[in-house]
PDB file of C-alpha atoms in Angstrom:
ATOM      1  CA  MET A   1      11.810   6.915 -26.548  1.00 47.00           C
ATOM      2  CA  PRO A   2       8.453   8.540 -25.698  1.00 52.00           C
ATOM      3  CA  ARG A   3       7.532   9.032 -22.077  1.00 69.00           C
ATOM      4  CA  LYS A   4       4.637   7.070 -20.690  1.00 77.00           C
ATOM      5  CA  PRO A   5       1.636   9.321 -19.887  1.00 84.00           C
ATOM      6  CA  LEU A   6       1.176  10.138 -16.209  1.00 82.00           C
ATOM      7  CA  ALA A   7      -2.309   8.613 -16.224  1.00 88.00           C
ATOM      8  CA  GLU A   8      -0.770   5.254 -17.170  1.00 92.00           C
ATOM      9  CA  PHE A   9       1.611   5.345 -14.197  1.00 92.00           C
ATOM     10  CA  PHE A  10      -1.328   6.152 -11.922  1.00 94.00           C
ATOM     11  CA  GLU A  11      -3.477   3.331 -13.338  1.00 94.00           C
ATOM     12  CA  ASP A  12      -0.561   0.888 -13.232  1.00 95.00           C
ATOM     13  CA  GLY A  13      -0.037   1.831  -9.595  1.00 96.00           C
ATOM     14  CA  ILE A  14      -3.689   1.114  -8.768  1.00 96.00           C
ATOM     15  CA  ASP A  15      -3.454  -2.322 -10.399  1.00 96.00           C
ATOM     16  CA  LEU A  16      -0.199  -3.115  -8.589  1.00 97.00           C
ATOM     17  CA  PHE A  17      -1.638  -1.943  -5.261  1.00 97.00           C
ATOM     18  CA  ASN A  18      -4.652  -4.215  -5.723  1.00 97.00           C
ATOM     19  CA  GLN A  19      -2.320  -7.124  -6.495  1.00 97.00           C
ATOM     20  CA  GLY A  20      -0.511  -6.539  -3.207  1.00 96.00           C
ATOM     21  CA  LYS A  21       2.641  -5.343  -4.975  1.00 97.00           C
ATOM     22  CA  PHE A  22       3.216  -2.365  -2.720  1.00 96.00           C
ATOM     23  CA  PHE A  23       6.844  -1.661  -3.577  1.00 94.00           C
ATOM     24  CA  GLU A  24       6.054  -1.767  -7.294  1.00 96.00           C
ATOM     25  CA  CYS A  25       3.002   0.506  -7.004  1.00 96.00           C
ATOM     26  CA  HIS A  26       5.113   2.940  -5.003  1.00 93.00           C
ATOM     27  CA  GLU A  27       7.570   3.037  -7.912  1.00 93.00           C
ATOM     28  CA  ALA A  28       4.806   3.680 -10.472  1.00 94.00           C
ATOM     29  CA  TRP A  29       3.177   6.410  -8.401  1.00 95.00           C
ATOM     30  CA  GLU A  30       6.513   8.048  -7.688  1.00 93.00           C
ATOM     31  CA  GLU A  31       6.762   8.849 -11.408  1.00 90.00           C
ATOM     32  CA  VAL A  32       3.456  10.736 -11.195  1.00 93.00           C
ATOM     33  CA  TRP A  33       4.356  12.378  -7.881  1.00 95.00           C
ATOM     34  CA  LYS A  34       7.675  13.709  -9.212  1.00 94.00           C
ATOM     35  CA  ARG A  35       5.893  15.423 -12.114  1.00 92.00           C
ATOM     36  CA  SER A  36       2.983  16.855 -10.093  1.00 93.00           C
ATOM     37  CA  ASP A  37       2.499  19.886  -7.910  1.00 92.00           C
ATOM     38  CA  GLY A  38       0.074  21.374  -5.409  1.00 90.00           C
ATOM     39  CA  ASP A  39      -2.758  19.270  -4.017  1.00 88.00           C
ATOM     40  CA  ALA A  40      -2.219  16.507  -6.595  1.00 92.00           C
ATOM     41  CA  LYS A  41       1.373  16.092  -5.412  1.00 93.00           C
ATOM     42  CA  LEU A  42       0.178  15.734  -1.794  1.00 93.00           C
ATOM     43  CA  PHE A  43      -2.444  13.162  -2.847  1.00 95.00           C
ATOM     44  CA  TYR A  44       0.150  11.060  -4.674  1.00 96.00           C
ATOM     45  CA  GLN A  45       2.538  11.339  -1.760  1.00 96.00           C
ATOM     46  CA  GLY A  46      -0.250  10.180   0.566  1.00 97.00           C
ATOM     47  CA  ILE A  47      -1.070   7.051  -1.423  1.00 97.00           C
ATOM     48  CA  ILE A  48       2.637   6.272  -1.814  1.00 97.00           C
ATOM     49  CA  GLN A  49       2.981   6.509   1.973  1.00 98.00           C
ATOM     50  CA  VAL A  50      -0.033   4.195   2.370  1.00 97.00           C
ATOM     51  CA  ALA A  51       1.612   1.575   0.141  1.00 97.00           C
ATOM     52  CA  VAL A  52       4.907   1.768   2.019  1.00 97.00           C
ATOM     53  CA  ALA A  53       3.110   1.686   5.393  1.00 96.00           C
ATOM     54  CA  ILE A  54       1.390  -1.566   4.378  1.00 95.00           C
ATOM     55  CA  LEU A  55       4.727  -2.954   3.216  1.00 94.00           C
ATOM     56  CA  HIS A  56       6.281  -2.084   6.604  1.00 94.00           C
ATOM     57  CA  ALA A  57       3.374  -3.778   8.407  1.00 92.00           C
ATOM     58  CA  GLN A  58       3.833  -6.915   6.301  1.00 90.00           C
ATOM     59  CA  ARG A  59       7.529  -6.973   7.162  1.00 91.00           C
ATOM     60  CA  GLY A  60       6.904  -6.497  10.873  1.00 90.00           C
ATOM     61  CA  ASN A  61       8.177  -2.917  11.097  1.00 93.00           C
ATOM     62  CA  LEU A  62       5.187  -1.692  13.089  1.00 92.00           C
ATOM     63  CA  THR A  63       6.831   1.577  14.137  1.00 94.00           C
ATOM     64  CA  GLY A  64       7.552   2.496  10.518  1.00 95.00           C
ATOM     65  CA  ALA A  65       4.059   1.394   9.469  1.00 95.00           C
ATOM     66  CA  ALA A  66       2.382   3.536  12.132  1.00 95.00           C
ATOM     67  CA  SER A  67       4.512   6.557  11.297  1.00 97.00           C
ATOM     68  CA  LEU A  68       3.854   6.421   7.555  1.00 97.00           C
ATOM     69  CA  TYR A  69       0.158   5.679   8.020  1.00 97.00           C
ATOM     70  CA  SER A  70      -0.119   8.776  10.213  1.00 97.00           C
ATOM     71  CA  LYS A  71       1.639  10.920   7.591  1.00 98.00           C
ATOM     72  CA  ALA A  72      -0.535   9.483   4.803  1.00 97.00           C
ATOM     73  CA  SER A  73      -3.726  10.088   6.791  1.00 97.00           C
ATOM     74  CA  ALA A  74      -2.778  13.730   7.296  1.00 97.00           C
ATOM     75  CA  LYS A  75      -2.627  14.118   3.500  1.00 96.00           C
ATOM     76  CA  LEU A  76      -5.673  12.023   2.571  1.00 96.00           C
ATOM     77  CA  ASP A  77      -8.246  12.462   5.341  1.00 95.00           C
ATOM     78  CA  HIS A  78      -9.439  15.910   4.231  1.00 94.00           C
ATOM     79  CA  LEU A  79     -10.061  14.855   0.620  1.00 94.00           C
ATOM     80  CA  PRO A  80     -13.541  13.952  -0.687  1.00 94.00           C
ATOM     81  CA  SER A  81     -14.741  10.348  -0.513  1.00 95.00           C
ATOM     82  CA  GLU A  82     -14.332  10.055  -4.288  1.00 95.00           C
ATOM     83  CA  HIS A  83     -11.121  11.616  -5.534  1.00 92.00           C
ATOM     84  CA  MET A  84      -9.161  11.343  -8.765  1.00 91.00           C
ATOM     85  CA  GLY A  85     -11.282   8.425  -9.930  1.00 92.00           C
ATOM     86  CA  ILE A  86     -10.941   6.280  -6.824  1.00 93.00           C
ATOM     87  CA  LYS A  87     -13.230   5.598  -3.866  1.00 96.00           C
ATOM     88  CA  LEU A  88     -10.985   7.254  -1.325  1.00 96.00           C
ATOM     89  CA  GLY A  89     -13.533   7.099   1.490  1.00 96.00           C
ATOM     90  CA  GLU A  90     -13.672   3.301   1.165  1.00 96.00           C
ATOM     91  CA  LEU A  91      -9.881   3.152   1.131  1.00 96.00           C
ATOM     92  CA  ARG A  92      -9.647   5.274   4.286  1.00 96.00           C
ATOM     93  CA  ASP A  93     -12.102   2.948   6.070  1.00 95.00           C
ATOM     94  CA  ALA A  94     -10.205  -0.154   4.911  1.00 95.00           C
ATOM     95  CA  LEU A  95      -6.893   1.367   5.991  1.00 95.00           C
ATOM     96  CA  LYS A  96      -8.257   2.273   9.422  1.00 94.00           C
ATOM     97  CA  GLU A  97      -9.348  -1.335   9.927  1.00 92.00           C
ATOM     98  CA  PHE A  98      -6.123  -2.773   8.460  1.00 93.00           C
ATOM     99  CA  PHE A  99      -3.861  -0.711  10.706  1.00 93.00           C
ATOM    100  CA  ALA A 100      -6.027  -1.155  13.815  1.00 90.00           C
ATOM    101  CA  ILE A 101      -5.456  -4.904  13.462  1.00 88.00           C
ATOM    102  CA  SER A 102      -1.930  -5.060  12.044  1.00 87.00           C
ATOM    103  CA  LEU A 103      -0.397  -2.534  14.448  1.00 84.00           C
ATOM    104  CA  ASN A 104      -1.431  -4.762  17.349  1.00 83.00           C
ATOM    105  CA  GLY A 105       1.116  -7.218  15.986  1.00 71.00           C
ATOM    106  CA  ALA A 106      -1.312 -10.119  16.107  1.00 69.00           C
ATOM    107  CA  THR A 107      -1.798 -10.742  12.419  1.00 73.00           C
ATOM    108  CA  ILE A 108      -1.843  -9.140   9.007  1.00 71.00           C
ATOM    109  CA  PRO A 109      -5.507  -8.675   8.001  1.00 78.00           C
ATOM    110  CA  ALA A 110      -6.948  -8.680   4.501  1.00 84.00           C
ATOM    111  CA  LEU A 111      -5.161  -6.125   2.362  1.00 88.00           C
ATOM    112  CA  PRO A 112      -6.975  -2.890   1.456  1.00 91.00           C
ATOM    113  CA  LYS A 113      -7.938  -2.398  -2.189  1.00 92.00           C
ATOM    114  CA  LEU A 114      -8.330   0.714  -4.313  1.00 87.00           C
ATOM    115  CA  ARG A 115     -11.670   0.758  -6.076  1.00 89.00           C
ATOM    116  CA  ARG A 116     -12.331   3.030  -9.001  1.00 87.00           C
ATOM    117  CA  SER A 117     -15.349   5.311  -8.828  1.00 84.00           C
TER     118      SER A 117
END
């Protein structure tokens, strides 16, 4: 059976992320991450950590959410505002707002989206 191209896993992950299916997008992106190296591998790891951090926040694990968001930010913050076909700067801003609200434990705000550039 032929392997699915990496670009398809990445695109599937974006669609799943935007549908709020954070566990599923993590699974799709993990396929790309496992077969990548260098800076691309760190980028994929960062967006996987973002997805899992949001999932933790939704489930009330604020400590886990904060920890993974911090790790993801360390990988993503230095990248350009448009990276690998997505508007990463917009995502970083949305994540900052999402976690500022959700980590207070008051409520879960609107979910961040990945927009293509």
